[in-house]
PDB file of C-alpha atoms in Angstrom:
ATOM      1  CA  MET Q   1      22.611  -6.614  -8.195  1.00 47.00           C
ATOM      2  CA  SER Q   2      23.567  -5.607 -11.791  1.00 50.00           C
ATOM      3  CA  GLU Q   3      20.971  -7.709 -13.748  1.00 69.00           C
ATOM      4  CA  LYS Q   4      17.184  -7.148 -13.772  1.00 73.00           C
ATOM      5  CA  PRO Q   5      15.418  -9.242 -10.685  1.00 84.00           C
ATOM      6  CA  GLU Q   6      12.557 -11.636 -11.534  1.00 85.00           C
ATOM      7  CA  VAL Q   7       9.036 -11.013 -10.878  1.00 88.00           C
ATOM      8  CA  GLY Q   8       8.167 -12.369  -7.586  1.00 88.00           C
ATOM      9  CA  SER Q   9      11.490 -12.115  -6.081  1.00 88.00           C
ATOM     10  CA  ILE Q  10      12.252 -10.251  -2.798  1.00 90.00           C
ATOM     11  CA  VAL Q  11      15.303  -8.025  -2.847  1.00 91.00           C
ATOM     12  CA  GLU Q  12      16.865  -5.228  -1.109  1.00 92.00           C
ATOM     13  CA  GLY Q  13      17.174  -1.739  -2.616  1.00 91.00           C
ATOM     14  CA  LYS Q  14      18.150   1.953  -1.902  1.00 93.00           C
ATOM     15  CA  VAL Q  15      15.706   4.755  -1.805  1.00 94.00           C
ATOM     16  CA  VAL Q  16      17.150   7.232  -4.122  1.00 93.00           C
ATOM     17  CA  ARG Q  17      14.079   9.615  -4.678  1.00 93.00           C
ATOM     18  CA  ILE Q  18      10.711  10.227  -2.955  1.00 93.00           C
ATOM     19  CA  LYS Q  19       7.752  11.751  -4.816  1.00 91.00           C
ATOM     20  CA  PRO Q  20       4.264  12.306  -3.568  1.00 89.00           C
ATOM     21  CA  PHE Q  21       3.182   9.235  -5.580  1.00 90.00           C
ATOM     22  CA  GLY Q  22       5.904   6.889  -4.392  1.00 92.00           C
ATOM     23  CA  ALA Q  23       9.621   6.115  -4.049  1.00 92.00           C
ATOM     24  CA  ILE Q  24      12.219   5.309  -6.720  1.00 92.00           C
ATOM     25  CA  VAL Q  25      14.371   2.422  -5.310  1.00 92.00           C
ATOM     26  CA  SER Q  26      17.718   1.403  -6.897  1.00 91.00           C
ATOM     27  CA  LEU Q  27      18.253  -2.102  -7.192  1.00 89.00           C
ATOM     28  CA  GLY Q  28      21.704  -2.026  -8.577  1.00 84.00           C
ATOM     29  CA  GLU Q  29      23.594  -0.220 -11.331  1.00 81.00           C
ATOM     30  CA  GLN Q  30      21.232   1.032 -13.877  1.00 83.00           C
ATOM     31  CA  VAL Q  31      18.089  -0.894 -12.376  1.00 87.00           C
ATOM     32  CA  GLN Q  32      15.669   1.203 -10.607  1.00 88.00           C
ATOM     33  CA  GLY Q  33      11.877   0.520  -9.773  1.00 90.00           C
ATOM     34  CA  LEU Q  34       8.897   2.362  -8.255  1.00 91.00           C
ATOM     35  CA  VAL Q  35       7.118   1.700  -5.007  1.00 91.00           C
ATOM     36  CA  HIS Q  36       3.913   3.218  -5.481  1.00 92.00           C
ATOM     37  CA  ILE Q  37       2.502   4.748  -2.332  1.00 90.00           C
ATOM     38  CA  SER Q  38      -0.200   2.203  -2.012  1.00 90.00           C
ATOM     39  CA  GLN Q  39       2.436  -0.473  -1.853  1.00 91.00           C
ATOM     40  CA  VAL Q  40       4.559   1.197   0.939  1.00 89.00           C
ATOM     41  CA  ALA Q  41       2.536  -0.011   4.097  1.00 88.00           C
ATOM     42  CA  ASN Q  42      -0.677  -2.334   4.951  1.00 86.00           C
ATOM     43  CA  THR Q  43      -2.296   0.832   6.059  1.00 86.00           C
ATOM     44  CA  PHE Q  44      -3.315   4.087   4.483  1.00 87.00           C
ATOM     45  CA  VAL Q  45      -0.091   6.198   3.749  1.00 86.00           C
ATOM     46  CA  GLN Q  46      -0.937   9.955   3.744  1.00 87.00           C
ATOM     47  CA  ASP Q  47       2.682  11.037   3.573  1.00 89.00           C
ATOM     48  CA  ILE Q  48       5.307   8.709   2.177  1.00 90.00           C
ATOM     49  CA  ASN Q  49       8.050  10.621   4.098  1.00 90.00           C
ATOM     50  CA  ASP Q  50       6.673   9.370   7.263  1.00 89.00           C
ATOM     51  CA  HIS Q  51       7.601   5.707   6.217  1.00 89.00           C
ATOM     52  CA  MET Q  52      11.031   6.189   4.589  1.00 91.00           C
ATOM     53  CA  LYS Q  53      13.678   8.593   3.604  1.00 91.00           C
ATOM     54  CA  VAL Q  54      16.359   8.915   0.743  1.00 93.00           C
ATOM     55  CA  GLY Q  55      19.136   6.618   1.689  1.00 93.00           C
ATOM     56  CA  ASP Q  56      17.048   4.028   3.408  1.00 92.00           C
ATOM     57  CA  ILE Q  57      17.595   0.336   2.379  1.00 93.00           C
ATOM     58  CA  VAL Q  58      14.329  -1.344   2.001  1.00 92.00           C
ATOM     59  CA  LYS Q  59      13.169  -4.819   1.280  1.00 92.00           C
ATOM     60  CA  VAL Q  60      10.838  -4.929  -1.735  1.00 92.00           C
ATOM     61  CA  LYS Q  61       9.060  -7.642  -3.893  1.00 91.00           C
ATOM     62  CA  VAL Q  62       9.111  -7.366  -7.587  1.00 90.00           C
ATOM     63  CA  LEU Q  63       5.671  -7.037  -8.741  1.00 91.00           C
ATOM     64  CA  SER Q  64       6.011  -6.678 -12.457  1.00 90.00           C
ATOM     65  CA  ILE Q  65       8.533  -5.695 -15.102  1.00 88.00           C
ATOM     66  CA  ASP Q  66       7.210  -3.924 -18.278  1.00 86.00           C
ATOM     67  CA  PRO Q  67       9.381  -5.466 -21.232  1.00 82.00           C
ATOM     68  CA  GLU Q  68       8.573  -2.430 -23.565  1.00 84.00           C
ATOM     69  CA  THR Q  69       9.440   0.325 -21.074  1.00 83.00           C
ATOM     70  CA  ASN Q  70      11.613  -1.677 -18.546  1.00 81.00           C
ATOM     71  CA  LYS Q  71       9.544  -0.081 -15.752  1.00 87.00           C
ATOM     72  CA  ILE Q  72       9.713  -2.164 -12.627  1.00 89.00           C
ATOM     73  CA  ALA Q  73       6.928  -2.240 -10.092  1.00 91.00           C
ATOM     74  CA  LEU Q  74       7.952  -2.767  -6.673  1.00 92.00           C
ATOM     75  CA  SER Q  75       6.073  -3.493  -3.200  1.00 91.00           C
ATOM     76  CA  MET Q  76       7.268  -3.147   0.189  1.00 91.00           C
ATOM     77  CA  LYS Q  77       4.099  -4.510   1.997  1.00 89.00           C
ATOM     78  CA  GLU Q  78       4.254  -7.671  -0.118  1.00 88.00           C
ATOM     79  CA  ALA Q  79       7.821  -8.129   0.937  1.00 86.00           C
ATOM     80  CA  LEU Q  80       6.773  -8.335   4.620  1.00 83.00           C
ATOM     81  CA  PRO Q  81       6.197 -11.892   6.242  1.00 80.00           C
ATOM     82  CA  LYS Q  82       2.788 -13.102   5.467  1.00 72.00           C
ATOM     83  CA  GLU Q  83       1.586 -12.723   9.238  1.00 65.00           C
ATOM     84  CA  ALA Q  84       2.948  -9.031   9.347  1.00 63.00           C
ATOM     85  CA  ARG Q  85       0.877  -7.970   5.980  1.00 59.00           C
ATOM     86  CA  GLN Q  86      -2.471  -7.822   7.729  1.00 59.00           C
ATOM     87  CA  PRO Q  87      -2.355  -6.975  11.419  1.00 53.00           C
ATOM     88  CA  LYS Q  88      -5.128  -8.879  13.319  1.00 49.00           C
ATOM     89  CA  GLY Q  89      -8.307  -6.620  13.796  1.00 51.00           C
ATOM     90  CA  ASP Q  90      -6.918  -3.918  11.541  1.00 50.00           C
ATOM     91  CA  ARG Q  91      -8.127  -3.338   7.832  1.00 51.00           C
ATOM     92  CA  PRO Q  92      -6.005  -1.478   5.599  1.00 51.00           C
ATOM     93  CA  TYR Q  93      -8.567   1.220   4.571  1.00 48.00           C
ATOM     94  CA  LYS Q  94     -11.008   1.548   7.165  1.00 48.00           C
ATOM     95  CA  GLY Q  95     -14.582   2.325   5.815  1.00 47.00           C
ATOM     96  CA  HIS Q  96     -13.847   0.411   2.914  1.00 47.00           C
ATOM     97  CA  LYS Q  97     -15.798  -2.932   3.090  1.00 48.00           C
ATOM     98  CA  GLN Q  98     -14.367  -6.014   1.727  1.00 49.00           C
ATOM     99  CA  GLU Q  99     -17.074  -8.054   0.436  1.00 50.00           C
ATOM    100  CA  ASN Q 100     -17.041 -11.490  -1.080  1.00 52.00           C
ATOM    101  CA  ARG Q 101     -17.430 -10.556  -4.578  1.00 51.00           C
ATOM    102  CA  THR Q 102     -17.061 -12.714  -7.617  1.00 57.00           C
ATOM    103  CA  THR Q 103     -16.845 -10.047 -10.065  1.00 57.00           C
ATOM    104  CA  ASN Q 104     -15.776  -6.410 -10.347  1.00 58.00           C
ATOM    105  CA  PRO Q 105     -18.949  -4.328  -9.785  1.00 58.00           C
ATOM    106  CA  ALA Q 106     -17.995  -2.277 -13.001  1.00 59.00           C
ATOM    107  CA  GLU Q 107     -17.552  -5.323 -14.855  1.00 62.00           C
ATOM    108  CA  GLU Q 108     -20.972  -6.555 -13.851  1.00 60.00           C
ATOM    109  CA  TYR Q 109     -22.633  -2.989 -14.685  1.00 57.00           C
ATOM    110  CA  PHE Q 110     -21.010  -2.978 -18.124  1.00 58.00           C
ATOM    111  CA  LYS Q 111     -21.370  -6.450 -19.280  1.00 60.00           C
ATOM    112  CA  PRO Q 112     -23.270  -7.017 -22.457  1.00 59.00           C
ATOM    113  CA  GLN Q 113     -26.926  -7.680 -21.819  1.00 58.00           C
ATOM    114  CA  THR Q 114     -28.447 -10.542 -23.566  1.00 59.00           C
ATOM    115  CA  VAL Q 115     -30.545  -9.840 -26.497  1.00 55.00           C
ATOM    116  CA  ASN Q 116     -32.695 -12.331 -28.149  1.00 59.00           C
ATOM    117  CA  PRO Q 117     -30.286 -13.759 -30.988  1.00 60.00           C
ATOM    118  CA  SER Q 118     -33.116 -14.328 -33.500  1.00 63.00           C
ATOM    119  CA  ALA Q 119     -34.374 -10.823 -33.403  1.00 64.00           C
ATOM    120  CA  ASP Q 120     -33.940  -8.623 -36.365  1.00 79.00           C
ATOM    121  CA  PHE Q 121     -31.773  -5.571 -36.325  1.00 81.00           C
ATOM    122  CA  GLU Q 122     -34.599  -3.045 -35.641  1.00 84.00           C
ATOM    123  CA  GLU Q 123     -35.556  -5.112 -32.436  1.00 85.00           C
ATOM    124  CA  LYS Q 124     -31.985  -5.372 -31.196  1.00 83.00           C
ATOM    125  CA  MET Q 125     -31.434  -1.657 -31.626  1.00 87.00           C
ATOM    126  CA  ARG Q 126     -34.849  -0.971 -29.699  1.00 89.00           C
ATOM    127  CA  GLU Q 127     -33.584  -3.252 -26.894  1.00 88.00           C
ATOM    128  CA  TRP Q 128     -30.058  -1.700 -26.796  1.00 89.00           C
ATOM    129  CA  MET Q 129     -31.760   1.893 -26.572  1.00 92.00           C
ATOM    130  CA  LYS Q 130     -33.920   0.900 -23.785  1.00 92.00           C
ATOM    131  CA  GLN Q 131     -30.841  -0.528 -21.803  1.00 91.00           C
ATOM    132  CA  SER Q 132     -28.817   2.405 -22.750  1.00 92.00           C
ATOM    133  CA  ASN Q 133     -31.515   4.817 -21.466  1.00 92.00           C
ATOM    134  CA  GLU Q 134     -31.847   2.917 -18.249  1.00 91.00           C
ATOM    135  CA  ARG Q 135     -28.235   2.911 -17.611  1.00 89.00           C
ATOM    136  CA  GLN Q 136     -28.004   6.827 -18.385  1.00 91.00           C
ATOM    137  CA  THR Q 137     -30.998   7.306 -16.131  1.00 90.00           C
ATOM    138  CA  SER Q 138     -29.273   5.367 -13.252  1.00 87.00           C
ATOM    139  CA  LEU Q 139     -25.878   7.435 -13.879  1.00 87.00           C
ATOM    140  CA  ASN Q 140     -27.872  10.586 -13.772  1.00 87.00           C
ATOM    141  CA  LYS Q 141     -29.440   9.858 -10.508  1.00 85.00           C
ATOM    142  CA  ARG Q 142     -26.142   9.062  -8.911  1.00 81.00           C
ATOM    143  CA  ALA Q 143     -24.623  12.222 -10.261  1.00 81.00           C
ATOM    144  CA  ASN Q 144     -27.540  14.302  -8.680  1.00 81.00           C
ATOM    145  CA  LYS Q 145     -27.102  12.655  -5.435  1.00 76.00           C
ATOM    146  CA  ARG Q 146     -23.327  13.593  -5.493  1.00 71.00           C
ATOM    147  CA  SER Q 147     -24.032  17.133  -6.303  1.00 65.00           C
ATOM    148  CA  TYR Q 148     -25.945  18.061  -3.245  1.00 59.00           C
TER     149      TYR Q 148
END
C-alpha cells in the first residue's frame, strides 16, 4: 500500500519497531502508524513483546490520521472480529467498573455552576468563591486520603 489508508479501514502491516508504549507498523512505502499499547489486545498488556515481535505481519484498523503531522493511530484489537474483541465473562481491565454513565465524571465536576443571571457582579463573585472553596476543600480531602 503506497498511499495513506482511510480512517476506519482494516489493513495489514509489518511491525518495524517496538517501544514500551506501542509498536510502529509499516503500512507501505513511507507510511507508518502507531499501535498504542492500549490498542494491542482486549486485555491488559504489561509487556508488548509478549504480543508481537519485529517482522510480524499484523492486521490493524486505522483509528485516525492527523492531517497536520501525518501521524496515523492504529488498533489491533479493533481489527479483530466483533465477537473476538470482548471474550465472554472477561473484562479488559479487571477491577475497573464500567458503569452506565452519561457523562465523564471530570466533565460533571468541572461543568459551570449555575449562578443567578440577574445578580450583580459582587454577588456572582461571592458565589463563585464559595463554589471554588468547596471544590478546593474536596480536592484537599482526596489528596490527604491518598497520602496515608
